[in-house]
XYZ file of C-alpha atoms in Angstrom:
303
model
C 44.880 -36.018 28.785
C 43.279 -34.940 32.062
C 44.105 -31.283 31.325
C 42.683 -31.586 27.785
C 39.446 -33.098 29.116
C 39.143 -30.303 31.660
C 39.703 -27.661 28.976
C 37.054 -29.163 26.658
C 34.614 -29.339 29.554
C 35.214 -25.676 30.368
C 34.639 -24.671 26.723
C 31.368 -26.634 26.577
C 30.235 -24.937 29.790
C 31.076 -21.484 28.421
C 29.337 -22.139 25.106
C 26.244 -23.444 26.880
C 26.192 -20.389 29.122
C 26.510 -17.984 26.179
C 23.766 -19.778 24.222
C 21.439 -19.884 27.204
C 22.105 -16.219 27.961
C 21.291 -15.292 24.365
C 18.032 -17.216 24.504
C 16.808 -16.032 27.885
C 18.081 -12.472 27.996
C 17.633 -11.325 24.406
C 14.890 -8.644 24.250
C 11.655 -9.922 22.708
C 11.661 -7.069 20.184
C 14.984 -8.318 18.797
C 13.244 -11.384 17.401
C 11.255 -9.180 15.015
C 7.550 -9.121 14.259
C 5.474 -11.500 12.195
C 6.173 -11.102 8.492
C 3.064 -13.078 7.523
C -0.343 -12.735 9.186
C -3.246 -15.097 8.536
C -6.447 -13.281 7.584
C -8.535 -16.380 6.960
C -7.874 -20.106 6.713
C -5.068 -20.780 4.211
C -4.623 -17.079 3.387
C -1.623 -15.222 4.821
C -0.631 -11.690 3.890
C 2.877 -10.284 3.824
C 3.418 -7.427 6.274
C 6.432 -5.145 6.618
C 6.410 -3.920 10.228
C 9.307 -1.642 11.158
C 10.182 0.926 13.812
C 8.617 2.098 17.054
C 6.188 4.893 17.807
C 2.963 6.194 16.341
C 1.781 3.796 13.607
C 1.555 4.615 9.913
C -0.271 2.006 7.809
C 0.491 1.910 4.068
C -1.503 0.097 1.368
C -0.028 -0.364 -2.110
C -1.576 0.045 -5.538
C -2.295 -2.294 -8.459
C -0.279 -4.408 -9.335
C 2.458 -3.562 -6.809
C 3.075 -4.690 -3.215
C 4.068 -3.127 0.091
C 7.658 -3.130 -1.263
C 6.765 0.033 -3.227
C 7.105 1.998 0.035
C 10.803 1.172 0.498
C 11.788 4.835 0.743
C 8.866 5.739 2.979
C 9.875 2.972 5.404
C 13.400 4.371 5.607
C 12.199 7.944 6.096
C 9.475 7.375 8.688
C 11.390 4.854 10.794
C 14.161 7.447 11.092
C 11.529 9.993 12.161
C 10.393 7.759 15.027
C 7.323 6.041 13.578
C 6.184 2.446 13.411
C 5.504 1.840 9.718
C 3.338 -1.098 8.661
C 2.979 -1.984 4.989
C 0.335 -4.557 4.092
C 0.448 -6.451 0.809
C -3.067 -7.258 -0.334
C -3.955 -10.841 -1.202
C -2.904 -11.823 -4.707
C 0.049 -9.441 -4.860
C 3.729 -9.440 -3.955
C 4.657 -12.036 -1.347
C 1.125 -12.501 -0.023
C -0.894 -15.646 -0.701
C -2.739 -15.737 -4.000
C -6.017 -17.630 -3.584
C -8.929 -17.758 -5.971
C -12.133 -15.932 -5.120
C -13.079 -12.277 -4.930
C -10.665 -9.357 -5.168
C -12.724 -6.302 -4.330
C -12.572 -3.423 -1.861
C -14.788 -5.300 0.571
C -12.438 -8.293 0.758
C -9.366 -6.045 0.956
C -10.917 -3.958 3.752
C -11.819 -7.092 5.723
C -8.235 -8.335 5.436
C -6.849 -5.014 6.681
C -9.234 -5.082 9.639
C -8.059 -8.562 10.673
C -4.413 -7.478 10.572
C -4.956 -4.265 12.524
C -7.025 -6.200 15.073
C -4.263 -8.778 15.525
C -1.555 -6.106 15.801
C -3.723 -4.114 18.258
C -3.080 -0.892 16.356
C -4.547 2.352 17.688
C -4.528 5.994 16.569
C -2.803 5.248 13.260
C -2.646 7.197 10.041
C -3.668 4.960 7.143
C -2.528 5.795 3.636
C -3.122 4.182 0.280
C -1.819 4.565 -3.259
C -3.975 4.217 -6.403
C -6.173 1.111 -5.934
C -4.813 1.034 -2.374
C -6.199 4.521 -1.855
C -9.634 3.324 -2.943
C -9.248 0.360 -0.588
C -8.398 2.673 2.310
C -11.487 4.786 1.614
C -13.690 1.708 1.760
C -11.972 0.418 4.905
C -12.481 3.697 6.765
C -16.115 3.962 5.663
C -17.012 0.325 6.309
C -15.372 0.117 9.740
C -15.993 3.697 10.836
C -12.291 4.479 11.085
C -11.426 1.526 13.347
C -7.787 1.685 14.549
C -7.094 4.941 12.679
C -7.439 8.663 13.320
C -6.269 10.082 9.958
C -6.386 9.075 6.298
C -4.025 9.866 3.425
C -4.639 9.234 -0.271
C -1.840 9.101 -2.860
C -2.886 9.208 -6.514
C -6.026 7.371 -5.421
C -8.292 5.615 -7.940
C -11.413 7.260 -6.544
C -14.227 8.295 -6.367
C -14.654 6.174 -9.545
C -11.927 5.078 -11.943
C -14.166 4.849 -15.014
C -16.480 7.416 -16.551
C -20.260 7.169 -16.054
C -23.256 9.075 -17.314
C -23.206 11.022 -14.025
C -19.412 11.089 -13.605
C -17.461 12.529 -16.524
C -14.060 12.570 -14.821
C -10.939 10.477 -15.135
C -9.366 8.994 -18.252
C -10.849 5.524 -18.619
C -14.106 4.036 -19.854
C -15.399 0.583 -18.934
C -14.581 -0.519 -22.494
C -10.986 0.661 -22.007
C -10.660 -1.462 -18.884
C -12.181 -4.464 -20.634
C -9.322 -4.105 -23.098
C -6.815 -4.050 -20.230
C -8.312 -7.245 -18.812
C -8.075 -8.946 -22.213
C -4.442 -7.882 -22.547
C -3.693 -9.127 -19.035
C -5.050 -12.539 -20.012
C -3.202 -12.757 -23.332
C -0.013 -10.664 -23.042
C 0.623 -9.547 -19.465
C 4.204 -8.339 -20.173
C 2.783 -5.912 -22.735
C 0.193 -4.666 -20.238
C 2.894 -3.982 -17.666
C 5.057 -2.286 -20.277
C 2.162 -0.061 -21.355
C 1.492 1.010 -17.769
C 5.191 1.595 -17.182
C 5.227 4.101 -20.027
C 2.409 6.197 -18.548
C 3.373 5.754 -14.891
C 5.647 8.846 -14.606
C 4.947 12.432 -15.625
C 7.506 12.131 -18.417
C 10.363 9.934 -19.553
C 12.887 11.777 -17.375
C 10.934 12.094 -14.123
C 11.709 8.518 -13.020
C 15.234 7.145 -13.393
C 15.576 3.810 -15.246
C 16.722 2.091 -12.056
C 13.471 2.957 -10.297
C 11.474 1.689 -13.261
C 13.325 -1.631 -13.248
C 12.819 -1.947 -9.476
C 9.069 -1.370 -9.773
C 8.943 -3.895 -12.609
C 10.369 -6.617 -10.365
C 7.582 -5.913 -7.866
C 4.801 -5.983 -10.472
C 5.667 -9.389 -11.910
C 5.131 -10.979 -8.482
C 1.393 -10.314 -8.763
C -0.999 -13.122 -9.603
C -2.396 -12.699 -13.142
C -5.782 -13.746 -11.760
C -5.615 -11.113 -9.006
C -4.587 -8.490 -11.566
C -7.612 -9.251 -13.749
C -9.987 -9.291 -10.791
C -8.479 -6.053 -9.480
C -9.116 -4.396 -12.847
C -12.761 -5.486 -12.659
C -13.028 -3.827 -9.247
C -11.425 -0.639 -10.543
C -13.839 -0.717 -13.485
C -17.039 -1.241 -11.519
C -16.798 0.242 -8.011
C -18.282 3.616 -7.022
C -16.901 5.064 -3.777
C -18.935 8.272 -3.685
C -21.227 6.961 -0.902
C -18.173 5.939 1.148
C -16.479 9.323 0.757
C -19.573 11.138 2.008
C -19.504 9.121 5.245
C -15.889 9.874 6.192
C -15.171 12.565 8.781
C -11.493 11.843 9.439
C -8.863 14.472 8.633
C -7.594 13.502 5.189
C -4.546 14.441 3.132
C -4.812 14.052 -0.651
C -1.487 13.966 -2.500
C -1.877 13.793 -6.275
C 0.391 14.341 -9.271
C -0.763 17.121 -11.578
C 0.411 15.095 -14.615
C -1.050 11.751 -13.536
C -1.956 9.722 -16.656
C -3.497 6.811 -14.743
C -5.594 8.575 -12.087
C -6.005 12.077 -13.459
C -5.906 15.135 -11.217
C -9.605 15.863 -11.626
C -10.270 12.714 -9.555
C -8.372 14.310 -6.674
C -10.519 17.429 -6.974
C -13.665 15.306 -6.794
C -12.381 13.493 -3.688
C -11.560 16.819 -2.103
C -15.139 18.000 -2.675
C -16.712 14.865 -1.196
C -14.428 14.573 1.852
C -15.594 17.191 4.344
C -12.301 17.374 6.237
C -9.709 17.030 3.476
C -6.718 18.955 2.174
C -5.542 18.561 -1.431
C -1.827 19.070 -2.137
C -0.837 18.945 -5.820
C 2.564 17.559 -6.755
C 3.365 19.762 -9.704
C 6.197 17.663 -11.168
C 4.642 14.245 -10.709
C 2.607 11.726 -12.616
C 1.308 8.559 -10.985
C 4.739 7.790 -9.512
C 4.539 10.705 -7.053
C 6.057 8.668 -4.190
C 9.391 8.596 -6.067
C 9.060 11.493 -8.550
C 8.841 14.042 -5.708
C 9.918 11.790 -2.865
C 11.084 14.568 -0.551
C 7.884 16.593 -0.893
C 5.737 13.455 -0.661
C 7.399 12.346 2.581
C 7.497 15.819 4.097
C 3.839 16.595 3.371
C 2.781 13.263 4.856
C 4.954 13.817 7.940
C 3.562 17.300 8.521
C 0.006 16.009 8.159
C 0.572 13.243 10.714
C 2.107 15.692 13.183
C -0.750 18.221 12.954
C-alpha cells in the first residue's frame, strides 16, 4: 500500500508540473487572437485574424461575411502576411443590432477595430459593398492605419443610376424591388443574386455556390434591407476625389452586379489608381480567377 501511495503521489506531482509548465511557458501567441471585438456597447464584430507580418485588412460584400475570403487567408498567410477579415455588423457571425447600416457606421466600426489591434501600414481591401465601405473609411479617416487600398468588384462610385451618373445596371426603383423581395421572399432574392453572381453558369463550380449560400443565410434580414438602402442612396464621388493612396482596382469584365463601367469611373476619380480587368470573371472574381486575383493583390502590396 505504501508503494502504491508513493506512486500515485509521484503521478500527481508529474501531472501538476506538466500542467503548470503548459500554462506558464506556452507562448502568448499560441492562445490565438480575439475572435470577437466590441465596437460599441453590446455590439461585437467577428474578426478572422491569422498569420504574422505586414497586415492585409479584408472587408466583405453584401450579404456575405469575412468567411468569403477563405482562399485569400490561406494564400496570404503562406506568403508571410497577417490577414485580418472583419465581418460588418448584421452579417455572418457578428452581432446584429437594430439601427443604421450605412458606410459611416461601417467605417466607424472598422476604425475601432484597427485602433484596438494597433494596426499600422496595412493594405485595406473591400469587395462589392465592402469596397464602397473601404472607400468611405479611407476618405473619412484620412487613411488611418493603412497605406494602400484595393477594391474588388466595388459598388462605387454609385450603385444606382442618376441624372448625372448614367453608369451601372440598377435604378433606385430596381433596388426598391430588391428590398421588397428581401422582406417577403428572401430565399428567392438570394437565389436571384446567385444566378447573376458569376460570369456564366460554368465559371463557378456548384460546390463554391453552395458554400457561398451558407454564408449568405447568416445575414440579418434587417441588415440586408438596410444595406440595400445604403447601396441605393449613397454617392461616393466626393470621397474618391479626396483619396491619394495607391489603389488597385480588380473588376470582372462580365460583372452583372457591379458592371465594369463602374470600375472605369473609379479609376478616373482615384488619382493614384491602377485598374486590372479580370477577363473571365463576373462578380465572383475572388474565386472565378482566384490565382490571378491573389497574385495581382500580392504584387500590388509588394510594390
